[in-house]
PDB file of C-alpha atoms in Angstrom:
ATOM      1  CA  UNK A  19      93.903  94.508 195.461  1.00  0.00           C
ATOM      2  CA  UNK A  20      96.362  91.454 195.937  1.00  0.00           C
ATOM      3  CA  UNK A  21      98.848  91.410 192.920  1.00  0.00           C
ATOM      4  CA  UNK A  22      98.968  87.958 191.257  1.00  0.00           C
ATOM      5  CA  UNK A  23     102.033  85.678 192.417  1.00  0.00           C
ATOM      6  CA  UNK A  24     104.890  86.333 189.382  1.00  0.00           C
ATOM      7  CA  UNK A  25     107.595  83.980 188.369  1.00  0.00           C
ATOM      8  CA  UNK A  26     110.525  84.880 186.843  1.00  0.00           C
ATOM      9  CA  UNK A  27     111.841  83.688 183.377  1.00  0.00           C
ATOM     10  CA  UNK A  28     115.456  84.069 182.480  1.00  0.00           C
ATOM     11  CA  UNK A  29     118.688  82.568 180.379  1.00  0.00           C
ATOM     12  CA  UNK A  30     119.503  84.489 176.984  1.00  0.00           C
ATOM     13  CA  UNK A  31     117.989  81.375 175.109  1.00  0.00           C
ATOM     14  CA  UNK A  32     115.439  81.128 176.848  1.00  0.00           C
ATOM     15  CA  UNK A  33     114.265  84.685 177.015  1.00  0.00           C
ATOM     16  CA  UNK A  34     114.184  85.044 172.950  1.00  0.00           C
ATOM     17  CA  UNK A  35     112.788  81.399 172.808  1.00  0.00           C
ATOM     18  CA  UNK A  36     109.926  82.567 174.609  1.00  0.00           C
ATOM     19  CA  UNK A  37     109.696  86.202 173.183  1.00  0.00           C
ATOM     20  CA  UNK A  38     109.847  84.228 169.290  1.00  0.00           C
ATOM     21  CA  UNK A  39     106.759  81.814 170.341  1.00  0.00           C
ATOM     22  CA  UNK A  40     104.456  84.627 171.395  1.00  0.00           C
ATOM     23  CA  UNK A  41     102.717  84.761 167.939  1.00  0.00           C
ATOM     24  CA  UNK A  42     102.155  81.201 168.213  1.00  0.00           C
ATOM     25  CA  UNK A  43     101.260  81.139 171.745  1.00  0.00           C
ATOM     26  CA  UNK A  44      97.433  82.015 173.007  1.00  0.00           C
ATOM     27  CA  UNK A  45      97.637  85.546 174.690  1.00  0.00           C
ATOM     28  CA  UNK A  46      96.260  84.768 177.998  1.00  0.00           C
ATOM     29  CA  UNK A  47      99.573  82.355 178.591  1.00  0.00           C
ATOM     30  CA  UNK A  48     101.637  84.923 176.687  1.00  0.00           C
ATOM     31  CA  UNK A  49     102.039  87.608 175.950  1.00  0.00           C
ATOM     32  CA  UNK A  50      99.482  88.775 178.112  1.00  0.00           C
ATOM     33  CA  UNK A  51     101.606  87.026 180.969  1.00  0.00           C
ATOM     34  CA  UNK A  52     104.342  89.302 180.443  1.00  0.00           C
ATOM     35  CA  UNK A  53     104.587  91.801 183.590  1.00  0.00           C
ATOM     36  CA  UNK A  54     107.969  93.219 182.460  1.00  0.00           C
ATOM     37  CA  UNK A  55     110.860  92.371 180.912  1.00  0.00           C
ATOM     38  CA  UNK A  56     114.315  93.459 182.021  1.00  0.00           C
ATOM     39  CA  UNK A  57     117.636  93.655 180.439  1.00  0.00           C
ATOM     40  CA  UNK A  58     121.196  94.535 181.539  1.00  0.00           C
ATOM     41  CA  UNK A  59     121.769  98.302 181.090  1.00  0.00           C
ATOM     42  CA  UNK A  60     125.098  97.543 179.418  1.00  0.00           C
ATOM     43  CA  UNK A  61     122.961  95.971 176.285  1.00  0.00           C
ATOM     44  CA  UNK A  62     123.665  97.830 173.137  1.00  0.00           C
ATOM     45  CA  UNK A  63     120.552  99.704 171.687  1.00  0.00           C
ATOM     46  CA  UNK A  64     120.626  97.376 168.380  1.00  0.00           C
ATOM     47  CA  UNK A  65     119.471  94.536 170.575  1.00  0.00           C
ATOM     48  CA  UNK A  66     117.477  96.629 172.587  1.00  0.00           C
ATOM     49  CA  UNK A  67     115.082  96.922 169.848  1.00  0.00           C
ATOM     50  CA  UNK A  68     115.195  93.998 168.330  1.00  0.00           C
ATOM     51  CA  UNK A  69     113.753  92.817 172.058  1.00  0.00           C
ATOM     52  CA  UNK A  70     110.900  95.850 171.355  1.00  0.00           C
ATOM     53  CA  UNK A  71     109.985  94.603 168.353  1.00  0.00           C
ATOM     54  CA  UNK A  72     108.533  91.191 170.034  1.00  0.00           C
ATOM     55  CA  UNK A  73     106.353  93.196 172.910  1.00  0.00           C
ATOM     56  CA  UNK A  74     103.766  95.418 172.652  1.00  0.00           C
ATOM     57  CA  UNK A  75     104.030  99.081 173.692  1.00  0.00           C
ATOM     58  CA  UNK A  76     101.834  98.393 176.721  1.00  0.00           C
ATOM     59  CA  UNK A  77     104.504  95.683 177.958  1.00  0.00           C
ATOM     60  CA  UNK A  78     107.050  97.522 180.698  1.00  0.00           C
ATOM     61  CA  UNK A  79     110.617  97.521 179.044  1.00  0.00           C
ATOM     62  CA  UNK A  80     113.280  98.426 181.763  1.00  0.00           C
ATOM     63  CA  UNK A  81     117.271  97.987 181.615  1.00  0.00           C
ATOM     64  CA  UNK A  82     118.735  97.615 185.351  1.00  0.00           C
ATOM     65  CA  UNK A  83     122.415  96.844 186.335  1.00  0.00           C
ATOM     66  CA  UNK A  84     123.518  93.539 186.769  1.00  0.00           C
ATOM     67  CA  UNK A  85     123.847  93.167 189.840  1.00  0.00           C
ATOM     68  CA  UNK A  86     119.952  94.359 190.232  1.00  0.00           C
ATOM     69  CA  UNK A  87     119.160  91.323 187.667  1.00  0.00           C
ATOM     70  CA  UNK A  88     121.509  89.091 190.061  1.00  0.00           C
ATOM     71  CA  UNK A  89     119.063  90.515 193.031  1.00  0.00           C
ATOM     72  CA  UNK A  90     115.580  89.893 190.705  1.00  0.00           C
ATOM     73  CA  UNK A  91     117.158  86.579 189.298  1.00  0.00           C
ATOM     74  CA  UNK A  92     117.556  85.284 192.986  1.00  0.00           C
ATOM     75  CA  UNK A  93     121.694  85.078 191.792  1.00  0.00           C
ATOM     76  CA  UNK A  94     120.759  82.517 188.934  1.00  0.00           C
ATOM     77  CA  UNK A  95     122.623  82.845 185.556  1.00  0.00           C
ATOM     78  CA  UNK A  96     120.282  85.557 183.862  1.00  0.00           C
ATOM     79  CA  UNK A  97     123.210  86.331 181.378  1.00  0.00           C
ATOM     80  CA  UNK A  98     121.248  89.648 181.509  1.00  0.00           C
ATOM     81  CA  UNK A  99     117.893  88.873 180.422  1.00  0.00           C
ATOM     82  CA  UNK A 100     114.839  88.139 182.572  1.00  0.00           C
ATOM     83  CA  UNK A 101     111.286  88.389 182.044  1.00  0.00           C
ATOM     84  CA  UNK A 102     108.612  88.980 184.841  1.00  0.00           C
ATOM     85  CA  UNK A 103     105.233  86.879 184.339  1.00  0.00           C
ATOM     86  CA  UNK A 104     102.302  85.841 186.106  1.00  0.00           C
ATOM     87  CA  UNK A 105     102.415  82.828 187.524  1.00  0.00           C
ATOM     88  CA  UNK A 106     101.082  80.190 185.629  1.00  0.00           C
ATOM     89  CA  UNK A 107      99.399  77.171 187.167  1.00  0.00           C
ATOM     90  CA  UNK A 108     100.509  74.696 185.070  1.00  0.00           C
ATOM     91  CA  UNK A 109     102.464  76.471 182.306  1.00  0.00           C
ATOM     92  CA  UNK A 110     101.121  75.255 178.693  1.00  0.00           C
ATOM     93  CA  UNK A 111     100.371  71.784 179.925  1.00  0.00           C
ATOM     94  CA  UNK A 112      97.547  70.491 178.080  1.00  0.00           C
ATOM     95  CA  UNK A 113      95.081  67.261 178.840  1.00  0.00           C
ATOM     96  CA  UNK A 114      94.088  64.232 177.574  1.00  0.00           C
ATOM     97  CA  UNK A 115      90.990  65.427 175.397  1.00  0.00           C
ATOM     98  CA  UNK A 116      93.266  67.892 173.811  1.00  0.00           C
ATOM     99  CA  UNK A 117      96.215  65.100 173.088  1.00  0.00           C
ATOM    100  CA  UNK A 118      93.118  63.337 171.211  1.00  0.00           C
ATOM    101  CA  UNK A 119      92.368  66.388 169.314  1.00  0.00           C
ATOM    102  CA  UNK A 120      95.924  67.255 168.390  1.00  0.00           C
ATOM    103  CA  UNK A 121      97.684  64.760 167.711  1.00  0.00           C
ATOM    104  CA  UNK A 122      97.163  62.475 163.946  1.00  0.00           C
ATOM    105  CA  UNK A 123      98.213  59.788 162.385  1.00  0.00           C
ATOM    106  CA  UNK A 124     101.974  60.061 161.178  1.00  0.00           C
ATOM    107  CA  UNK A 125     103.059  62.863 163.736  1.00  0.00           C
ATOM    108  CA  UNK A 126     105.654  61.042 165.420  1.00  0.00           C
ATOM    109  CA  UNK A 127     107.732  60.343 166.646  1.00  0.00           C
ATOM    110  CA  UNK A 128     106.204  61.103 169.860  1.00  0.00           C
ATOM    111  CA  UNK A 129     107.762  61.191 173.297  1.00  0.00           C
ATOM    112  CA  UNK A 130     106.379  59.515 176.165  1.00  0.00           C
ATOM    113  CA  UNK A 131     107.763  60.774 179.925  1.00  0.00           C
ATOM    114  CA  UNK A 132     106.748  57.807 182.928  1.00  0.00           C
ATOM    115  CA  UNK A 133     107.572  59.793 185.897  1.00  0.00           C
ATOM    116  CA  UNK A 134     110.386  61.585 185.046  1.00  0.00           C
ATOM    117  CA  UNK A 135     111.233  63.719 188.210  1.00  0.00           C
ATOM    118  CA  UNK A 136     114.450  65.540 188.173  1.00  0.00           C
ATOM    119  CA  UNK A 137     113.760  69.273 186.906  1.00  0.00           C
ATOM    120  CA  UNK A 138     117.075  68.935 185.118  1.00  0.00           C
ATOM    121  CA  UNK A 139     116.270  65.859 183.357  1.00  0.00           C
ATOM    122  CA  UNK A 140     113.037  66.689 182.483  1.00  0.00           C
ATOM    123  CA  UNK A 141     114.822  70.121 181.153  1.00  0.00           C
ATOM    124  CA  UNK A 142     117.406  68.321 179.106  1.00  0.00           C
ATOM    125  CA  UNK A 143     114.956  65.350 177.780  1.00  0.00           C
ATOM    126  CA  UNK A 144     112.788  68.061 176.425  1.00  0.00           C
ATOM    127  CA  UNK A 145     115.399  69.706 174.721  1.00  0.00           C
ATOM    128  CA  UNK A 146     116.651  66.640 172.959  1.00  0.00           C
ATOM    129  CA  UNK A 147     113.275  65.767 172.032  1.00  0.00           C
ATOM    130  CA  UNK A 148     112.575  69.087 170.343  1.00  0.00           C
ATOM    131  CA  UNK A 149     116.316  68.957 168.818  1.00  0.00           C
ATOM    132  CA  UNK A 150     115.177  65.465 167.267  1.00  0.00           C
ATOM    133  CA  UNK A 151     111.855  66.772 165.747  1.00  0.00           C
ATOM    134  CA  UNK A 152     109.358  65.783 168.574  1.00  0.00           C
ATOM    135  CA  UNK A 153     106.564  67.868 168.508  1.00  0.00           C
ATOM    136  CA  UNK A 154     104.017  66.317 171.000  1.00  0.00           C
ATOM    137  CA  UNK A 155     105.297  65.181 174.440  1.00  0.00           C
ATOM    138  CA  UNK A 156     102.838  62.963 177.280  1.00  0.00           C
ATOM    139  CA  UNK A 157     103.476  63.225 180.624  1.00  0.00           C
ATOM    140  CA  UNK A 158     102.432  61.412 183.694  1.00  0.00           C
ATOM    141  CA  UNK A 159     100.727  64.206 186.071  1.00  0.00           C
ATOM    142  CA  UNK A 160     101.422  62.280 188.865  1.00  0.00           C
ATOM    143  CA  UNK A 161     105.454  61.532 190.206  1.00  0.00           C
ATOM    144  CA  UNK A 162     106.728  64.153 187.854  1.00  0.00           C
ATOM    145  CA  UNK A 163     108.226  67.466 187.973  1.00  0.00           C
ATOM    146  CA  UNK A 164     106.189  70.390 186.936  1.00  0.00           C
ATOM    147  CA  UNK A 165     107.206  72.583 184.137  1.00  0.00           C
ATOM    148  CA  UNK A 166     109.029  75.548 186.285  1.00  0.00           C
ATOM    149  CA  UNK A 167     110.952  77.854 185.228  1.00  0.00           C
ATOM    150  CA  UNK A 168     114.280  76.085 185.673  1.00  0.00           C
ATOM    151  CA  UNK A 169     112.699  73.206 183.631  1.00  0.00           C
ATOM    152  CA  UNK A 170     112.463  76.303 181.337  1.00  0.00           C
ATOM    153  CA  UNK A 171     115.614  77.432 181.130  1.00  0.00           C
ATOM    154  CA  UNK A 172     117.612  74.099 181.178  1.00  0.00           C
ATOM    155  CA  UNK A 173     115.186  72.659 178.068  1.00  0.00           C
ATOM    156  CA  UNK A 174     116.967  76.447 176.344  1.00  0.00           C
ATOM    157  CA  UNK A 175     113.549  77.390 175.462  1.00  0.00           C
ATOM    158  CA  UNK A 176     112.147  73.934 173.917  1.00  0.00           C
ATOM    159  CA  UNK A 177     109.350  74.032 176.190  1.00  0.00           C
ATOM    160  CA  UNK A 178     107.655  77.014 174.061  1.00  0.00           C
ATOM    161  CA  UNK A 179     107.914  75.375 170.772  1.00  0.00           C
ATOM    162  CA  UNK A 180     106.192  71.406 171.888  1.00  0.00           C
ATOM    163  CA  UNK A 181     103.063  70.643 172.690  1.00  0.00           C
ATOM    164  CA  UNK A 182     102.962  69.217 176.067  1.00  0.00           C
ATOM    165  CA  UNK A 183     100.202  67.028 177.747  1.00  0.00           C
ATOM    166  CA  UNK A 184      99.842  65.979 181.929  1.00  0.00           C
ATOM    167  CA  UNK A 185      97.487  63.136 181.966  1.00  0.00           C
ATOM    168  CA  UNK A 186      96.255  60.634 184.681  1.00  0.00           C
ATOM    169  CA  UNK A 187      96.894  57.157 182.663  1.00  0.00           C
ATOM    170  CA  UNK A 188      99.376  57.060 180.649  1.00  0.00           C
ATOM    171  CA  UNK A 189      97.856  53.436 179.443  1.00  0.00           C
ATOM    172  CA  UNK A 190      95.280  55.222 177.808  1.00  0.00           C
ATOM    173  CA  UNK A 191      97.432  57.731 176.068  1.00  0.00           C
ATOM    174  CA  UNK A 192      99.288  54.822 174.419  1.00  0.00           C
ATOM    175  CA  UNK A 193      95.760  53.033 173.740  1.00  0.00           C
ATOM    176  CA  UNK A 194      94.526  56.089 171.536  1.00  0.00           C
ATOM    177  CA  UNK A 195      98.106  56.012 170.068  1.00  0.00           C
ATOM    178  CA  UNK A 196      98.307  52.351 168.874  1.00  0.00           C
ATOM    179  CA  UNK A 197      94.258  52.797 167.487  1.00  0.00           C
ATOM    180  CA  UNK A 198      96.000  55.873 165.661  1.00  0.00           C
ATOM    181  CA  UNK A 199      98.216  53.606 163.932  1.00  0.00           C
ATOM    182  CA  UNK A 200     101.246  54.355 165.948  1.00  0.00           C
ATOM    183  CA  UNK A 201     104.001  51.636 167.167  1.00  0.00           C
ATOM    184  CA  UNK A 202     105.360  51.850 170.923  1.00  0.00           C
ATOM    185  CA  UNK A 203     109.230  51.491 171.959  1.00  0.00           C
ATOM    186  CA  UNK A 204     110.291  51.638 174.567  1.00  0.00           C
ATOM    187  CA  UNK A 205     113.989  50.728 176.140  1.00  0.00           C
ATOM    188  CA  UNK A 206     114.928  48.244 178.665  1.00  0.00           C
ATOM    189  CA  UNK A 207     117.938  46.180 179.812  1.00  0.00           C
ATOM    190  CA  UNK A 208     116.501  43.445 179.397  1.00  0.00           C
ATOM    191  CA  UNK A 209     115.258  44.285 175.672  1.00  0.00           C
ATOM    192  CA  UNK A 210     116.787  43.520 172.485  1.00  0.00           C
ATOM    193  CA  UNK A 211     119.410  44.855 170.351  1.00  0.00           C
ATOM    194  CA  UNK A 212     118.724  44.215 167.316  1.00  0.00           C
ATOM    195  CA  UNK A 213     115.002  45.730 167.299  1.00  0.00           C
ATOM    196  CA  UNK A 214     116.587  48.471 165.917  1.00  0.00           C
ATOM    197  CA  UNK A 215     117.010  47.016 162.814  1.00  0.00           C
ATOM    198  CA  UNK A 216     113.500  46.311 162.317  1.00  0.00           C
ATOM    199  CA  UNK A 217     111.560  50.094 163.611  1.00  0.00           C
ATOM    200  CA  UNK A 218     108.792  51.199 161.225  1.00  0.00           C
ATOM    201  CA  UNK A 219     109.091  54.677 159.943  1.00  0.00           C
ATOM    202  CA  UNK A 220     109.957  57.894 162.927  1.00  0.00           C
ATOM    203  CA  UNK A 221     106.709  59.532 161.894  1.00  0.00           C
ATOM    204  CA  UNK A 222     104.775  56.203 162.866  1.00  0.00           C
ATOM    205  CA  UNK A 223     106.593  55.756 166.411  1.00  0.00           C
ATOM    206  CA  UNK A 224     105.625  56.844 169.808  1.00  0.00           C
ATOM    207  CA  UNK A 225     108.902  56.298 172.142  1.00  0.00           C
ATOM    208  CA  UNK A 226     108.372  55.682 175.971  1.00  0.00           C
ATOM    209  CA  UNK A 227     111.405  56.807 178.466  1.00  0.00           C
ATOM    210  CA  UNK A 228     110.905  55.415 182.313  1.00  0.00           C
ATOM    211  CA  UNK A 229     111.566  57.215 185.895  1.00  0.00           C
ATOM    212  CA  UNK A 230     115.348  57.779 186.842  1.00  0.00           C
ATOM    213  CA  UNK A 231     115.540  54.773 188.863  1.00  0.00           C
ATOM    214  CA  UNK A 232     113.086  52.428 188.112  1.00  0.00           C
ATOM    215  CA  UNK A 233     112.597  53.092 184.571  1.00  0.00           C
ATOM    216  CA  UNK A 234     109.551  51.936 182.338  1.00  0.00           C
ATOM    217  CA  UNK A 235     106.802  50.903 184.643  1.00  0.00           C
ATOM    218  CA  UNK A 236     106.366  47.052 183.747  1.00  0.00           C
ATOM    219  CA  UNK A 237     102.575  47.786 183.282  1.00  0.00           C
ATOM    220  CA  UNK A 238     103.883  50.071 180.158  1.00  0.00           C
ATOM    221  CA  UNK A 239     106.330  47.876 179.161  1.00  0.00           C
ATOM    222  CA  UNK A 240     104.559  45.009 178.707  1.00  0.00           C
ATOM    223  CA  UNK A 241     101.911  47.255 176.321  1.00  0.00           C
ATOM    224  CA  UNK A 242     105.148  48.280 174.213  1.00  0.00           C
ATOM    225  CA  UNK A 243     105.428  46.835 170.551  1.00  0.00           C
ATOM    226  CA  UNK A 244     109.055  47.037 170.985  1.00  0.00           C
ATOM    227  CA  UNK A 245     111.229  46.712 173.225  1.00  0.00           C
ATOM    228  CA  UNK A 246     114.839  47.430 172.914  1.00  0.00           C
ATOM    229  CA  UNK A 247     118.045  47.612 174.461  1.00  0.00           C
ATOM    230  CA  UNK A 248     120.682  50.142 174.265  1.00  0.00           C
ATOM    231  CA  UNK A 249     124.027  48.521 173.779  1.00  0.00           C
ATOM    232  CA  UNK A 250     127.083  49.365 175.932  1.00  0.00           C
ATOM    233  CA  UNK A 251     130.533  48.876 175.770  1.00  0.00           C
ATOM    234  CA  UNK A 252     131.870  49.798 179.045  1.00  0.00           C
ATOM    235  CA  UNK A 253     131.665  48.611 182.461  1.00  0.00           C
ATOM    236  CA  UNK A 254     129.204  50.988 183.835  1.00  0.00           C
ATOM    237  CA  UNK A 255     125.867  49.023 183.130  1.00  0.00           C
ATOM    238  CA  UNK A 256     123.437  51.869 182.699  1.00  0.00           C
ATOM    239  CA  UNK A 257     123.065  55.080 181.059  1.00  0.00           C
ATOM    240  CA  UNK A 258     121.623  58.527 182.765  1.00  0.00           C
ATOM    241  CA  UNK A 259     118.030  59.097 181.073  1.00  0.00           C
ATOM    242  CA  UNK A 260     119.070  61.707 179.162  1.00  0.00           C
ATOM    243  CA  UNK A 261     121.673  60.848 177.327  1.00  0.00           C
ATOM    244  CA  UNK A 262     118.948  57.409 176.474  1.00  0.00           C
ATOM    245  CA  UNK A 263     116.236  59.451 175.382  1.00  0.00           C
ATOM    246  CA  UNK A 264     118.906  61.051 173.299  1.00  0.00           C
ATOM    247  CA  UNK A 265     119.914  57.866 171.778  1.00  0.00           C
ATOM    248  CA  UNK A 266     116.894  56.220 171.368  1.00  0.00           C
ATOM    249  CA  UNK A 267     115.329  59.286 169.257  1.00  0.00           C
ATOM    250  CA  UNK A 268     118.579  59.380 167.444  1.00  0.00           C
ATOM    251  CA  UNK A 269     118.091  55.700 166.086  1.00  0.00           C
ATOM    252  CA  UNK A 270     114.609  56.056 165.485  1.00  0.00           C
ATOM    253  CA  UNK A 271     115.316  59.103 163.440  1.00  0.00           C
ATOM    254  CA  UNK A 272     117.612  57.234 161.750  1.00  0.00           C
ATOM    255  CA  UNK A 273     115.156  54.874 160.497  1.00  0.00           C
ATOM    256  CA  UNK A 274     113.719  57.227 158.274  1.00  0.00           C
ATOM    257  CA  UNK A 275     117.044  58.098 156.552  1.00  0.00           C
TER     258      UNK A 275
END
């Protein structure tokens, strides 16, 4: 019998990030995933057990040089922890009918992705947002990166602790947002500063970051409630996504203080 394909999970963080979540994570995407999980050899036995405590018995449990990890890792920075898992087709992506379900009035603030393609970015935005108490994220299914396992390990292990939805419209996640009493911001150059004086409470806003390049589609931004404008005091005009979605959560978070 053909084995099923296996990807391969790794980064210190983002090994115990994932091994911490398993309780709170459906077994058939986790810890029934788990093919094996493989340390460096020079890991003391204290932390060798603390991993055992997280995995069943059944679950393989092997320690290997490092330069075997380097080989399994395909050379990325393992820091001596990997885990082997099936491959999963779209990682804990869930839909629109389950965004409905999920997500309540006075959750936010909740992070909106419009094609977000870099696996880097998308790693670091989703890190920031769980950092800055997001707990749902929706994300176009179309022009944007999957969830892979380098989005995995550059988000340090956020990904396992959000709840994150691939839909085909983002319009109509916004629609069911703003019927759910929730406010949309998004951020343009050509918005306003001083909006964010004036932001209803974090737990009542959904914020909306755009593609690399193009940012907001104008189709979204013209359905925003708000939208504002980052100031800058330099002469570069523009700011990496990133380090926006950083700022933007930051002030809406700030709102609430």
């Amino acid at each position: 019998m053909e084995k099923s394909p296996v990807e391969i999970l790794f980064g210190k963080r983002n090994f115990y990030e994932f091994l911490e979540s398993l309780e709170q994570m459906a077994p058939e995407r986790g810890v029934k995933t788990i093919r094996e999980v493989i340390v460096k050899d020079s890991m003391g036995n204290e932390e060798k057990q603390r991993i055992r405590g997280y995995i069943p018995n059944s679950v393989k449990f092997t320690t290997v040089s490092t330069r075997e990890l380097d080989r399994i890792a395909s050379d990325k920075n393992h820091q001596g922890y990997v885990i082997i898992r099936t491959k999963q087709k779209s990682f804990s992506s869930l839909g629109f009918e389950q965004f409905k379900q999920n997500v309540e009035a006075g959750e936010g603030p909740i992070l909106i992705l419009d094609r977000i393609q870099d696996p880097g970015n998308l790693g670091n935005i989703l890190r920031t947002a769980e950092c800055m108490g997001v707990k749902h994220v929706l994300m176009s299914d179309r022009d944007t990166s999957p969830i892979t396992p380098v989005v995995e390990k550059v988000s340090a292990g956020a990904v396992h602790h959000l709840q994150i939805y691939r839909v085909a419209n983002l319009m109509h996640g916004m629609e069911f947002l703003k019927k759910n009493e929730y406010w949309i911001l998004a951020t343009d150059e050509e918005g306003e500063e001083a909006i964010w004086e004036t932001l209803p409470d974090a737990s009542q806003m959904a914020v909306i970051m755009g593609n690399e390049g193009e940012g907001v589609k104008r189709l979204l931004l013209e359905e925003a409630d708000y939208v504002a404008r980052i100031p800058l005091f330099g002469s570069v005009t523009s700011l990496n996504v990133v380090v926006a979605c950083g700022i933007t959560l930051d002030r809406v978070q700030n709102v609430s203080r």
